[in-house]
XYZ file of N, CA, C and O in Angstrom:
508
model
N 0.853 -1.184 0.000
C 0.000 0.000 0.000
C 0.891 1.237 0.000
O 1.807 1.339 0.796
N 0.568 2.151 -0.888
C 1.389 3.355 -0.973
C 0.516 4.534 -1.373
O -0.305 4.441 -2.279
N 0.697 5.636 -0.645
C 0.066 6.890 -0.998
C 1.203 7.854 -1.327
O 2.062 8.125 -0.474
N 1.196 8.356 -2.524
C 2.288 9.212 -2.972
C 1.750 10.593 -3.308
O 1.060 10.778 -4.305
N 2.076 11.544 -2.446
C 1.642 12.924 -2.641
C 2.680 13.684 -3.442
O 3.888 13.495 -3.259
N 2.204 14.558 -4.307
C 3.102 15.373 -5.121
C 2.422 16.671 -5.503
O 1.209 16.825 -5.283
N 3.202 17.584 -6.066
C 2.642 18.822 -6.568
C 2.930 20.046 -5.726
O 2.531 21.152 -6.100
N 3.587 19.872 -4.611
C 3.907 21.023 -3.779
C 4.971 21.903 -4.408
O 5.565 21.554 -5.428
N 5.187 23.048 -3.784
C 6.193 23.962 -4.292
C 6.072 25.324 -3.652
O 5.341 25.502 -2.662
N 6.791 26.270 -4.227
C 6.767 27.656 -3.764
C 5.854 28.461 -4.671
O 5.985 28.413 -5.908
N 4.942 29.193 -4.071
C 3.995 29.993 -4.837
C 3.780 31.322 -4.132
O 3.882 31.407 -2.905
N 3.494 32.339 -4.900
C 3.232 33.652 -4.321
C 1.812 33.720 -3.762
O 0.929 32.983 -4.216
N 1.580 34.595 -2.808
C 0.217 34.779 -2.302
C -0.748 35.086 -3.441
O -0.425 35.856 -4.362
N -1.911 34.469 -3.377
C -2.896 34.608 -4.435
C -2.746 33.581 -5.543
O -3.628 33.482 -6.404
N -1.673 32.834 -5.522
C -1.436 31.835 -6.558
C -2.171 30.533 -6.310
O -2.928 30.403 -5.334
N -1.923 29.574 -7.179
C -2.613 28.287 -7.122
C -1.625 27.136 -7.246
O -0.556 27.272 -7.864
N -2.002 26.024 -6.660
C -1.276 24.770 -6.815
C -2.295 23.640 -6.832
O -3.365 23.751 -6.220
N -1.937 22.554 -7.491
C -2.762 21.354 -7.422
C -1.908 20.199 -6.911
O -0.905 19.836 -7.532
N -2.317 19.652 -5.807
C -1.641 18.495 -5.242
C -2.325 17.222 -5.731
O -3.534 17.199 -5.942
N -1.528 16.187 -5.882
C -2.044 14.880 -6.281
C -1.656 13.842 -5.243
O -0.582 13.940 -4.632
N -2.506 12.855 -5.083
C -2.207 11.731 -4.201
C -2.526 10.456 -4.979
O -3.696 10.122 -5.188
N -1.492 9.783 -5.415
C -1.641 8.525 -6.144
C -1.693 7.384 -5.143
O -0.806 7.249 -4.299
N -2.725 6.580 -5.262
C -2.949 5.495 -4.304
C -2.699 4.153 -4.968
O -3.366 3.807 -5.946
N -1.759 3.426 -4.438
C -1.479 2.083 -4.937
C -2.074 1.074 -3.957
O -1.867 1.184 -2.762
N -2.816 0.112 -4.474
C -3.426 -0.892 -3.622
C -4.791 -0.497 -3.109
O -5.277 -1.071 -2.131
N -5.393 0.476 -3.741
C -6.686 0.990 -3.246
C -7.740 -0.110 -3.177
O -8.463 -0.234 -2.181
N -7.852 -0.869 -4.234
C -8.915 -1.882 -4.282
C -8.577 -3.080 -3.406
O -9.437 -3.628 -2.726
N -7.314 -3.477 -3.443
C -6.923 -4.645 -2.667
C -7.154 -4.438 -1.181
O -7.498 -5.364 -0.457
N -6.922 -3.223 -0.720
C -7.057 -2.932 0.699
C -8.330 -2.161 1.018
O -8.503 -1.667 2.124
N -9.195 -2.061 0.040
C -10.528 -1.509 0.287
C -10.448 -0.119 0.916
O -11.118 0.170 1.918
N -9.590 0.721 0.358
C -9.449 2.083 0.861
C -10.551 2.942 0.273
O -10.467 3.386 -0.857
N -11.599 3.160 1.020
C -12.771 3.853 0.505
C -12.775 5.344 0.793
O -13.473 6.091 0.121
N -12.027 5.751 1.797
C -12.145 7.112 2.301
C -10.792 7.798 2.296
O -9.825 7.265 2.821
N -10.735 8.974 1.690
C -9.486 9.708 1.554
C -9.599 11.074 2.218
O -10.686 11.667 2.248
N -8.489 11.564 2.682
C -8.478 12.890 3.291
C -7.148 13.583 3.022
O -6.138 12.932 2.738
N -7.194 14.886 3.116
C -5.983 15.708 3.085
C -5.818 16.376 4.449
O -6.788 16.875 5.026
N -4.601 16.371 4.910
C -4.219 17.084 6.124
C -3.035 17.996 5.785
O -2.370 17.819 4.763
N -2.763 18.920 6.678
C -1.555 19.717 6.541
C -0.962 19.965 7.927
O -1.673 19.948 8.942
N 0.330 20.190 7.919
C 1.011 20.446 9.184
C 2.047 21.532 8.976
O 3.032 21.344 8.252
N 1.788 22.659 9.605
C 2.742 23.758 9.584
C 3.817 23.511 10.643
O 3.602 22.778 11.612
N 4.940 24.137 10.455
C 6.058 23.942 11.367
C 5.666 24.322 12.795
O 5.137 25.411 13.032
N 5.865 23.402 13.711
C 5.565 23.662 15.109
C 4.109 23.551 15.498
O 3.751 23.847 16.640
N 3.271 23.114 14.561
C 1.839 23.018 14.840
C 1.345 21.594 14.673
O 2.017 20.748 14.080
N 0.150 21.346 15.164
C -0.453 20.030 15.023
C -0.975 19.838 13.595
O -1.211 20.793 12.867
N -1.135 18.581 13.269
C -1.668 18.261 11.950
C -3.128 18.712 11.867
O -3.937 18.429 12.765
N -3.445 19.384 10.776
C -4.760 19.986 10.599
C -5.510 19.343 9.446
O -4.966 19.161 8.349
N -6.756 19.015 9.677
C -7.616 18.426 8.653
C -7.977 19.480 7.620
O -8.390 20.586 7.965
N -7.847 19.114 6.336
C -8.177 20.032 5.247
C -9.489 19.639 4.582
O -10.333 20.494 4.292
N -9.670 18.351 4.303
C -10.894 17.920 3.662
C -10.874 16.434 3.359
O -9.873 15.759 3.569
N -11.989 15.942 2.834
C -12.119 14.512 2.600
C -12.982 14.226 1.385
O -13.749 15.085 0.924
N -12.864 12.991 0.914
C -13.656 12.550 -0.228
C -13.706 11.035 -0.218
O -12.796 10.382 0.309
N -14.775 10.477 -0.779
C -14.860 9.033 -0.913
C -14.717 8.652 -2.379
O -15.039 9.436 -3.274
N -14.254 7.445 -2.615
C -14.113 6.984 -3.990
C -15.462 6.636 -4.607
O -15.631 6.700 -5.820
N -16.406 6.310 -3.791
C -17.660 5.802 -4.317
C -18.700 6.841 -4.664
O -19.776 6.496 -5.147
N -18.427 8.099 -4.422
C -19.400 9.125 -4.752
C -19.676 10.026 -3.568
O -19.099 9.874 -2.504
N -20.552 10.964 -3.760
C -20.856 11.913 -2.705
C -19.989 13.143 -2.813
O -18.946 13.135 -3.474
N -20.418 14.173 -2.147
C -19.700 15.441 -2.231
C -18.493 15.445 -1.311
O -18.547 14.913 -0.202
N -17.415 16.063 -1.733
C -16.269 16.209 -0.840
C -16.609 17.153 0.308
O -17.553 17.948 0.213
N -15.843 17.043 1.365
C -16.004 17.944 2.500
C -14.726 18.741 2.674
O -13.631 18.193 2.562
N -14.868 20.032 2.955
C -13.716 20.895 3.167
C -13.848 21.618 4.494
O -14.928 22.063 4.874
N -12.733 21.745 5.167
C -12.717 22.473 6.423
C -13.021 23.950 6.177
O -12.733 24.488 5.094
N -13.566 24.596 7.174
C -13.940 26.002 7.035
C -12.750 26.892 6.675
O -12.900 27.890 5.981
N -11.577 26.514 7.136
C -10.395 27.343 6.902
C -10.002 27.418 5.424
O -9.280 28.329 5.017
N -10.465 26.467 4.626
C -10.086 26.456 3.206
C -11.300 26.479 2.282
O -11.133 26.542 1.052
N -12.475 26.414 2.833
C -13.690 26.377 2.014
C -13.779 27.629 1.168
O -13.537 28.729 1.632
N -14.119 27.435 -0.107
C -14.204 28.555 -1.027
C -12.906 28.814 -1.779
O -12.906 29.519 -2.789
N -11.802 28.238 -1.281
C -10.515 28.417 -1.964
C -9.953 27.089 -2.451
O -9.274 27.034 -3.481
N -10.211 26.031 -1.723
C -9.697 24.704 -2.066
C -10.839 23.819 -2.555
O -11.982 23.969 -2.115
N -10.519 22.903 -3.433
C -11.471 21.873 -3.822
C -10.765 20.514 -3.835
O -9.554 20.438 -4.083
N -11.533 19.480 -3.569
C -11.031 18.112 -3.598
C -11.781 17.354 -4.679
O -13.004 17.468 -4.787
N -11.040 16.589 -5.451
C -11.657 15.772 -6.487
C -10.898 14.455 -6.595
O -9.859 14.271 -5.955
N -11.416 13.570 -7.392
C -10.789 12.261 -7.552
C -10.927 11.806 -8.994
O -11.833 12.229 -9.717
N -10.004 10.959 -9.388
C -10.105 10.292 -10.684
C -9.969 8.801 -10.396
O -8.868 8.302 -10.162
N -11.091 8.108 -10.408
C -11.088 6.687 -10.066
C -10.268 5.862 -11.054
O -9.691 4.847 -10.675
N -10.218 6.300 -12.294
C -9.478 5.529 -13.298
C -7.968 5.624 -13.078
O -7.217 4.754 -13.505
N -7.550 6.694 -12.400
C -6.124 6.891 -12.135
C -5.775 6.648 -10.677
O -4.618 6.832 -10.289
N -6.764 6.258 -9.877
C -6.527 6.050 -8.443
C -5.829 7.256 -7.820
O -4.893 7.116 -7.027
N -6.294 8.421 -8.171
C -5.650 9.656 -7.723
C -6.686 10.620 -7.151
O -7.759 10.795 -7.721
N -6.325 11.208 -6.039
C -7.118 12.260 -5.417
C -6.352 13.573 -5.557
O -5.128 13.589 -5.425
N -7.092 14.640 -5.806
C -6.476 15.942 -6.032
C -6.931 16.947 -4.975
O -8.052 16.872 -4.472
N -6.046 17.880 -4.699
C -6.385 19.029 -3.869
C -6.005 20.272 -4.663
O -4.817 20.576 -4.822
N -7.019 20.933 -5.199
C -6.791 22.173 -5.936
C -6.840 23.329 -4.952
O -7.842 23.509 -4.249
N -5.766 24.088 -4.906
C -5.661 25.181 -3.942
C -5.538 26.497 -4.690
O -4.577 26.698 -5.449
N -6.499 27.357 -4.496
C -6.518 28.673 -5.138
C -6.418 29.767 -4.084
O -6.701 29.537 -2.901
N -6.054 30.961 -4.546
C -5.962 32.105 -3.645
C -5.157 31.755 -2.392
O -5.589 31.990 -1.257
N -4.004 31.209 -2.605
C -3.191 30.749 -1.486
C -2.699 31.917 -0.642
O -2.396 33.001 -1.161
N -2.615 31.647 0.655
C -2.196 32.652 1.625
C -0.955 32.148 2.360
O -0.728 30.928 2.435
N -0.178 33.047 2.923
C 1.001 32.585 3.677
C 0.652 31.579 4.773
O 1.445 30.674 5.046
N -0.513 31.707 5.359
C -0.905 30.771 6.414
C -1.243 29.378 5.894
O -1.467 28.459 6.684
N -1.269 29.213 4.576
C -1.450 27.875 3.992
C -0.131 27.123 3.897
O -0.118 25.934 3.526
N 0.962 27.790 4.218
C 2.269 27.133 4.178
C 2.312 25.975 5.158
O 2.026 26.138 6.346
N 2.639 24.794 4.635
C 2.645 23.580 5.459
C 3.112 22.408 4.609
O 3.217 22.517 3.384
N 3.352 21.308 5.278
C 3.498 20.034 4.578
C 2.107 19.429 4.464
O 1.391 19.331 5.469
N 1.737 19.051 3.261
C 0.415 18.508 3.010
C 0.512 16.993 2.848
O 1.371 16.487 2.103
N -0.382 16.307 3.538
C -0.406 14.854 3.537
C -1.746 14.346 3.032
O -2.790 14.925 3.345
N -1.713 13.248 2.318
C -2.951 12.532 2.039
C -3.006 11.304 2.947
O -1.975 10.754 3.330
N -4.222 10.930 3.289
C -4.439 9.811 4.196
C -5.636 8.998 3.723
O -6.481 9.506 2.983
N -5.692 7.762 4.174
C -6.771 6.884 3.732
C -7.194 5.949 4.853
O -6.424 5.661 5.777
N -8.407 5.473 4.742
C -8.897 4.442 5.628
C -9.927 3.622 4.873
O -10.413 4.034 3.817
N -10.272 2.494 5.464
C -11.183 1.586 4.761
C -12.605 2.096 4.750
O -13.273 2.085 3.729
N -13.087 2.520 5.892
C -14.499 2.871 6.017
C -14.677 4.382 6.140
O -13.809 5.089 6.618
N -15.824 4.811 5.723
C -16.165 6.218 5.838
C -16.239 6.614 7.313
O -16.615 5.815 8.162
N -15.891 7.845 7.597
C -15.952 8.363 8.947
C -17.103 9.344 9.095
O -17.404 10.096 8.165
N -17.699 9.356 10.268
C -18.667 10.420 10.534
C -17.906 11.734 10.579
O -16.700 11.767 10.863
N -18.590 12.804 10.315
C -17.934 14.099 10.148
C -17.126 14.490 11.385
O -16.025 15.029 11.269
N -17.647 14.191 12.534
C -16.966 14.599 13.763
C -15.625 13.893 13.942
O -14.757 14.395 14.659
N -15.448 12.743 13.320
C -14.209 11.979 13.462
C -13.222 12.251 12.331
O -12.059 11.890 12.431
N -13.659 12.870 11.278
C -12.778 13.055 10.121
C -11.515 13.855 10.433
O -10.474 13.574 9.860
N -11.569 14.853 11.283
C -10.336 15.610 11.580
C -9.319 14.879 12.465
O -8.232 15.410 12.697
N -9.633 13.712 12.930
C -8.746 12.987 13.837
C -7.708 12.195 13.055
O -8.032 11.188 12.422
N -6.435 12.603 13.075
C -5.413 11.888 12.295
C -5.294 10.413 12.695
O -4.954 9.570 11.863
N -5.583 10.100 13.933
C -5.444 8.709 14.395
C -6.497 7.782 13.807
O -6.382 6.569 13.925
N -7.490 8.345 13.173
C -8.545 7.521 12.561
C -8.138 6.961 11.211
O -8.856 6.149 10.649
N -6.998 7.367 10.690
C -6.595 6.967 9.346
C -5.541 5.879 9.392
O -4.638 5.889 10.224
N -5.676 4.936 8.472
C -4.822 3.749 8.484
C -3.561 3.911 7.646
O -2.550 3.283 7.910
N -3.658 4.704 6.605
C -2.517 4.859 5.690
C -2.229 6.344 5.455
O -3.157 7.160 5.375
N -0.949 6.644 5.290
C -0.508 8.020 5.078
C 0.524 8.096 3.966
O 1.342 7.172 3.805
N 0.468 9.201 3.227
C 1.512 9.495 2.266
C 2.666 10.203 2.951
O 2.609 10.535 4.138
N 3.692 10.503 2.186
C 4.914 11.054 2.751
C 4.873 12.569 2.924
O 5.730 13.108 3.609
N 3.929 13.225 2.335
C 3.821 14.674 2.466
C 4.520 15.417 1.352
O 5.524 14.960 0.801
N 3.985 16.575 1.033
C 4.586 17.449 0.030
C 4.531 18.878 0.567
O 3.510 19.314 1.089
N 5.646 19.587 0.437
C 5.758 20.922 1.023
C 5.107 21.963 0.132
O 5.383 22.023 -1.072
N 4.288 22.799 0.746
C 3.702 23.962 0.074
C 4.164 25.202 0.826
O 3.949 25.312 2.039
N 4.791 26.105 0.117
C 5.262 27.356 0.710
C 4.658 28.512 -0.051
O 4.812 28.608 -1.279
N 3.958 29.362 0.682
C 3.320 30.537 0.079
C 4.060 31.769 0.593
O 3.978 32.108 1.775
N 4.764 32.395 -0.303
C 5.600 33.523 0.102
C 5.904 34.409 -1.096
O 6.023 33.924 -2.222
N 6.016 35.696 -0.820
C 6.413 36.620 -1.871
C 7.925 36.828 -1.869
O 8.453 37.550 -2.715
């Protein structure tokens, strides 16, 4: 099982980036539920949003709602995080995570609820 996050980089405030999370072994391990987290230096890991492979609307945390979107391509086993209007406070290492079963909304922000994690990709928003 492997989650490979990519697409991070340095961007100016107001810019955009699209992160990708390629999932290997999704079907074999029945990974139905995906999420994005981020962790800024010296801070706790923060939930960004979630999506399921089987359908339904993605969920985004209030801190990024209206600027970020989450989507998936089932044929490519890839989940995306499109980030627009980036702000310096979005600077962090971004991680994708997965688990077998869907989580109730109240549990989605809990990093310990996820079974698999990617290695993270750095996003730096700076002028």
